[in-house]
């Protein structure tokens, strides 16, 4: 290789240094004029240049045969990292570097025009060094992007695996709830079927006949209610429910609801208390709000009367919470609810909730549902005991309320202590979001 004159080499490096600001400005202008580099205009001068002045310093040091003060691969990788954080795709970073190489080659042509007696071998040497530096910059940037993409993919994989495991766990818990509901449904059908069979006996006394009729009606009502809940849950999960938002005086709505439930409370030997302002008008769906409150209230009344030795207590209260939210609370003195139910409610439909749970039936007139194959009929005493102890599945009703709360952008929280009772707290917006 022909020896390069050091004075000529110093001269061209000085020229490139003195032209650096123009080189960087022309580089940015070329990128801004590229319709495939739309993000460039949003970068400040410092952000756009980033580490390129350091890379040009390394080019100068190589031209002069000086030891580089910085590692080119490290600096170029840092430039690629910066572009990644600025949301530029790899192809965009490559296009930027292509524009820079064209600007530098054009400067060499300008230098040759200005200094016509320049040795061609000098220009070839400088051209080769520019190509080498930019090629290493290309390679380091690609490697950095590849590293970041692999890390990003690994992070996404971990997140997806975690989300999948959570979904599988919720599916298992939800399956347990539905299986329990199916078991409860089967139990009520079995009791109703047995009662219907016993009613056909000729030797029944009037008192026994009345007892079996009440048993039949009670369990058919349970069957009707559980089927209604399952249908409601299916309709909610399929998105078939629509919202009807308007001004609602929730104080009036809740007081009327509590007043209507006083008969059930007296029947179950429960003290039903109500506390709240005389008037509180909010924007919401009155029908869905009523369903939420009714389900929670019926649930509280049903489970607060399990101990016949003492009266249960159910408290319904509501209040304004700041300027943007109001809170409905229903607290009972029942046995508490299962951990599996609270887990499903707290994890599914995660917008802004903490722990959650709910319960309650939509009561309706029963239709007769009798199986064809009649199992072995228990005795009258056994059947009465089974009827009294027949459970109402709590999980489906609670999921219904959870879905309704989600539709109304409400937070549903639950606090429960075994043997002491459960508190449901529903936090709702005063004004329904217009864009929702």
PDB file of C-alpha atoms in Angstrom, residues 238-358:
ATOM      1  CA  UNK A 238     -71.386 -13.045  25.914  1.00  0.00           C
ATOM      2  CA  UNK A 239     -71.815  -9.246  25.990  1.00  0.00           C
ATOM      3  CA  UNK A 240     -75.563  -9.279  25.352  1.00  0.00           C
ATOM      4  CA  UNK A 241     -76.371  -6.796  28.131  1.00  0.00           C
ATOM      5  CA  UNK A 242     -76.739  -3.119  27.118  1.00  0.00           C
ATOM      6  CA  UNK A 243     -76.401  -0.057  29.346  1.00  0.00           C
ATOM      7  CA  UNK A 244     -79.145   2.540  29.859  1.00  0.00           C
ATOM      8  CA  UNK A 245     -77.432   5.460  31.591  1.00  0.00           C
ATOM      9  CA  UNK A 246     -79.417   8.270  33.183  1.00  0.00           C
ATOM     10  CA  UNK A 247     -79.849  10.267  36.398  1.00  0.00           C
ATOM     11  CA  UNK A 248     -80.789   8.038  39.339  1.00  0.00           C
ATOM     12  CA  UNK A 249     -81.573   8.970  42.942  1.00  0.00           C
ATOM     13  CA  UNK A 250     -79.749   6.033  44.508  1.00  0.00           C
ATOM     14  CA  UNK A 251     -81.012   6.952  47.991  1.00  0.00           C
ATOM     15  CA  UNK A 252     -84.610   6.480  46.882  1.00  0.00           C
ATOM     16  CA  UNK A 253     -83.783   3.294  44.957  1.00  0.00           C
ATOM     17  CA  UNK A 254     -81.919   1.701  47.870  1.00  0.00           C
ATOM     18  CA  UNK A 255     -84.464   2.695  50.524  1.00  0.00           C
ATOM     19  CA  UNK A 256     -87.267   1.184  48.431  1.00  0.00           C
ATOM     20  CA  UNK A 257     -85.220  -1.974  47.953  1.00  0.00           C
ATOM     21  CA  UNK A 258     -84.498  -2.305  51.679  1.00  0.00           C
ATOM     22  CA  UNK A 259     -88.126  -1.603  52.570  1.00  0.00           C
ATOM     23  CA  UNK A 260     -89.219  -4.363  50.210  1.00  0.00           C
ATOM     24  CA  UNK A 261     -86.788  -6.792  51.859  1.00  0.00           C
ATOM     25  CA  UNK A 262     -87.993  -6.164  55.426  1.00  0.00           C
ATOM     26  CA  UNK A 263     -90.518  -9.012  55.131  1.00  0.00           C
ATOM     27  CA  UNK A 264     -87.774 -11.471  54.215  1.00  0.00           C
ATOM     28  CA  UNK A 265     -85.644 -10.107  57.051  1.00  0.00           C
ATOM     29  CA  UNK A 266     -88.430 -10.665  59.601  1.00  0.00           C
ATOM     30  CA  UNK A 267     -89.031 -14.165  58.259  1.00  0.00           C
ATOM     31  CA  UNK A 268     -85.353 -14.989  58.768  1.00  0.00           C
ATOM     32  CA  UNK A 269     -85.210 -13.240  62.172  1.00  0.00           C
ATOM     33  CA  UNK A 270     -82.738 -10.634  60.887  1.00  0.00           C
ATOM     34  CA  UNK A 271     -82.383  -7.004  61.887  1.00  0.00           C
ATOM     35  CA  UNK A 272     -82.111  -5.045  58.623  1.00  0.00           C
ATOM     36  CA  UNK A 273     -80.673  -1.544  59.078  1.00  0.00           C
ATOM     37  CA  UNK A 274     -80.309   1.212  56.492  1.00  0.00           C
ATOM     38  CA  UNK A 275     -78.113   4.333  56.603  1.00  0.00           C
ATOM     39  CA  UNK A 276     -77.543   6.941  53.908  1.00  0.00           C
ATOM     40  CA  UNK A 277     -78.283  10.507  52.823  1.00  0.00           C
ATOM     41  CA  UNK A 278     -81.882  11.423  52.026  1.00  0.00           C
ATOM     42  CA  UNK A 279     -80.987  12.108  48.406  1.00  0.00           C
ATOM     43  CA  UNK A 280     -78.013  11.247  46.213  1.00  0.00           C
ATOM     44  CA  UNK A 281     -78.359  11.588  42.430  1.00  0.00           C
ATOM     45  CA  UNK A 282     -75.763   9.987  40.157  1.00  0.00           C
ATOM     46  CA  UNK A 283     -75.425   8.943  36.509  1.00  0.00           C
ATOM     47  CA  UNK A 284     -75.795   5.160  36.194  1.00  0.00           C
ATOM     48  CA  UNK A 285     -77.968   2.298  34.913  1.00  0.00           C
ATOM     49  CA  UNK A 286     -80.761   2.001  37.490  1.00  0.00           C
ATOM     50  CA  UNK A 287     -81.718  -1.564  36.505  1.00  0.00           C
ATOM     51  CA  UNK A 288     -78.207  -2.928  36.834  1.00  0.00           C
ATOM     52  CA  UNK A 289     -77.607  -0.998  40.049  1.00  0.00           C
ATOM     53  CA  UNK A 290     -80.797  -2.502  41.478  1.00  0.00           C
ATOM     54  CA  UNK A 291     -79.671  -6.004  40.435  1.00  0.00           C
ATOM     55  CA  UNK A 292     -76.317  -5.502  42.144  1.00  0.00           C
ATOM     56  CA  UNK A 293     -77.853  -4.224  45.367  1.00  0.00           C
ATOM     57  CA  UNK A 294     -80.679  -6.788  45.363  1.00  0.00           C
ATOM     58  CA  UNK A 295     -78.353  -9.736  44.793  1.00  0.00           C
ATOM     59  CA  UNK A 296     -76.013  -8.618  47.552  1.00  0.00           C
ATOM     60  CA  UNK A 297     -78.894  -7.918  49.931  1.00  0.00           C
ATOM     61  CA  UNK A 298     -80.695 -11.229  49.298  1.00  0.00           C
ATOM     62  CA  UNK A 299     -77.374 -13.020  49.710  1.00  0.00           C
ATOM     63  CA  UNK A 300     -76.741 -11.269  53.024  1.00  0.00           C
ATOM     64  CA  UNK A 301     -80.243 -12.077  54.298  1.00  0.00           C
ATOM     65  CA  UNK A 302     -79.973 -15.709  53.209  1.00  0.00           C
ATOM     66  CA  UNK A 303     -76.654 -16.357  54.910  1.00  0.00           C
ATOM     67  CA  UNK A 304     -77.147 -14.303  58.065  1.00  0.00           C
ATOM     68  CA  UNK A 305     -79.959 -16.552  59.301  1.00  0.00           C
ATOM     69  CA  UNK A 306     -78.073 -19.844  59.486  1.00  0.00           C
ATOM     70  CA  UNK A 307     -77.828 -19.736  63.289  1.00  0.00           C
ATOM     71  CA  UNK A 308     -81.362 -19.953  64.626  1.00  0.00           C
ATOM     72  CA  UNK A 309     -80.305 -19.230  68.215  1.00  0.00           C
ATOM     73  CA  UNK A 310     -79.656 -15.551  67.630  1.00  0.00           C
ATOM     74  CA  UNK A 311     -80.830 -12.785  65.369  1.00  0.00           C
ATOM     75  CA  UNK A 312     -78.646 -11.862  62.445  1.00  0.00           C
ATOM     76  CA  UNK A 313     -77.814  -8.305  61.441  1.00  0.00           C
ATOM     77  CA  UNK A 314     -77.567  -6.885  57.927  1.00  0.00           C
ATOM     78  CA  UNK A 315     -76.521  -3.266  57.400  1.00  0.00           C
ATOM     79  CA  UNK A 316     -77.024  -1.394  54.124  1.00  0.00           C
ATOM     80  CA  UNK A 317     -75.298   1.988  53.859  1.00  0.00           C
ATOM     81  CA  UNK A 318     -74.166   4.391  51.159  1.00  0.00           C
ATOM     82  CA  UNK A 319     -72.350   7.710  51.042  1.00  0.00           C
ATOM     83  CA  UNK A 320     -70.636  10.175  48.728  1.00  0.00           C
ATOM     84  CA  UNK A 321     -66.864   9.691  48.573  1.00  0.00           C
ATOM     85  CA  UNK A 322     -65.250  12.904  47.371  1.00  0.00           C
ATOM     86  CA  UNK A 323     -66.569  14.600  44.255  1.00  0.00           C
ATOM     87  CA  UNK A 324     -66.311  11.729  41.818  1.00  0.00           C
ATOM     88  CA  UNK A 325     -67.381   8.522  43.559  1.00  0.00           C
ATOM     89  CA  UNK A 326     -70.009   7.104  45.880  1.00  0.00           C
ATOM     90  CA  UNK A 327     -69.921   3.869  47.881  1.00  0.00           C
ATOM     91  CA  UNK A 328     -72.562   1.215  48.614  1.00  0.00           C
ATOM     92  CA  UNK A 329     -71.787  -1.153  51.507  1.00  0.00           C
ATOM     93  CA  UNK A 330     -73.701  -4.262  52.584  1.00  0.00           C
ATOM     94  CA  UNK A 331     -72.470  -6.051  55.700  1.00  0.00           C
ATOM     95  CA  UNK A 332     -73.901  -9.233  57.214  1.00  0.00           C
ATOM     96  CA  UNK A 333     -73.311 -11.384  60.283  1.00  0.00           C
ATOM     97  CA  UNK A 334     -73.266 -14.670  58.362  1.00  0.00           C
ATOM     98  CA  UNK A 335     -70.623 -17.401  58.217  1.00  0.00           C
ATOM     99  CA  UNK A 336     -68.433 -15.690  55.593  1.00  0.00           C
ATOM    100  CA  UNK A 337     -67.763 -16.883  52.045  1.00  0.00           C
ATOM    101  CA  UNK A 338     -65.288 -19.391  50.692  1.00  0.00           C
ATOM    102  CA  UNK A 339     -61.765 -18.472  49.669  1.00  0.00           C
ATOM    103  CA  UNK A 340     -62.189 -20.048  46.224  1.00  0.00           C
ATOM    104  CA  UNK A 341     -65.024 -17.660  45.409  1.00  0.00           C
ATOM    105  CA  UNK A 342     -63.162 -14.565  46.597  1.00  0.00           C
ATOM    106  CA  UNK A 343     -60.100 -15.647  44.600  1.00  0.00           C
ATOM    107  CA  UNK A 344     -62.018 -15.911  41.332  1.00  0.00           C
ATOM    108  CA  UNK A 345     -63.771 -12.603  41.919  1.00  0.00           C
ATOM    109  CA  UNK A 346     -60.600 -10.750  42.856  1.00  0.00           C
ATOM    110  CA  UNK A 347     -58.580 -12.026  39.886  1.00  0.00           C
ATOM    111  CA  UNK A 348     -61.027 -12.034  36.973  1.00  0.00           C
ATOM    112  CA  UNK A 349     -62.209  -8.758  35.344  1.00  0.00           C
ATOM    113  CA  UNK A 350     -59.193  -6.910  36.684  1.00  0.00           C
ATOM    114  CA  UNK A 351     -59.739  -3.252  35.708  1.00  0.00           C
ATOM    115  CA  UNK A 352     -59.381  -1.563  39.087  1.00  0.00           C
ATOM    116  CA  UNK A 353     -60.502  -4.022  41.727  1.00  0.00           C
ATOM    117  CA  UNK A 354     -58.911  -5.529  44.770  1.00  0.00           C
ATOM    118  CA  UNK A 355     -60.743  -8.400  46.498  1.00  0.00           C
ATOM    119  CA  UNK A 356     -64.264  -9.020  45.245  1.00  0.00           C
ATOM    120  CA  UNK A 357     -67.340 -11.149  45.599  1.00  0.00           C
ATOM    121  CA  UNK A 358     -71.133 -11.096  45.438  1.00  0.00           C
TER     122      UNK A 358
END
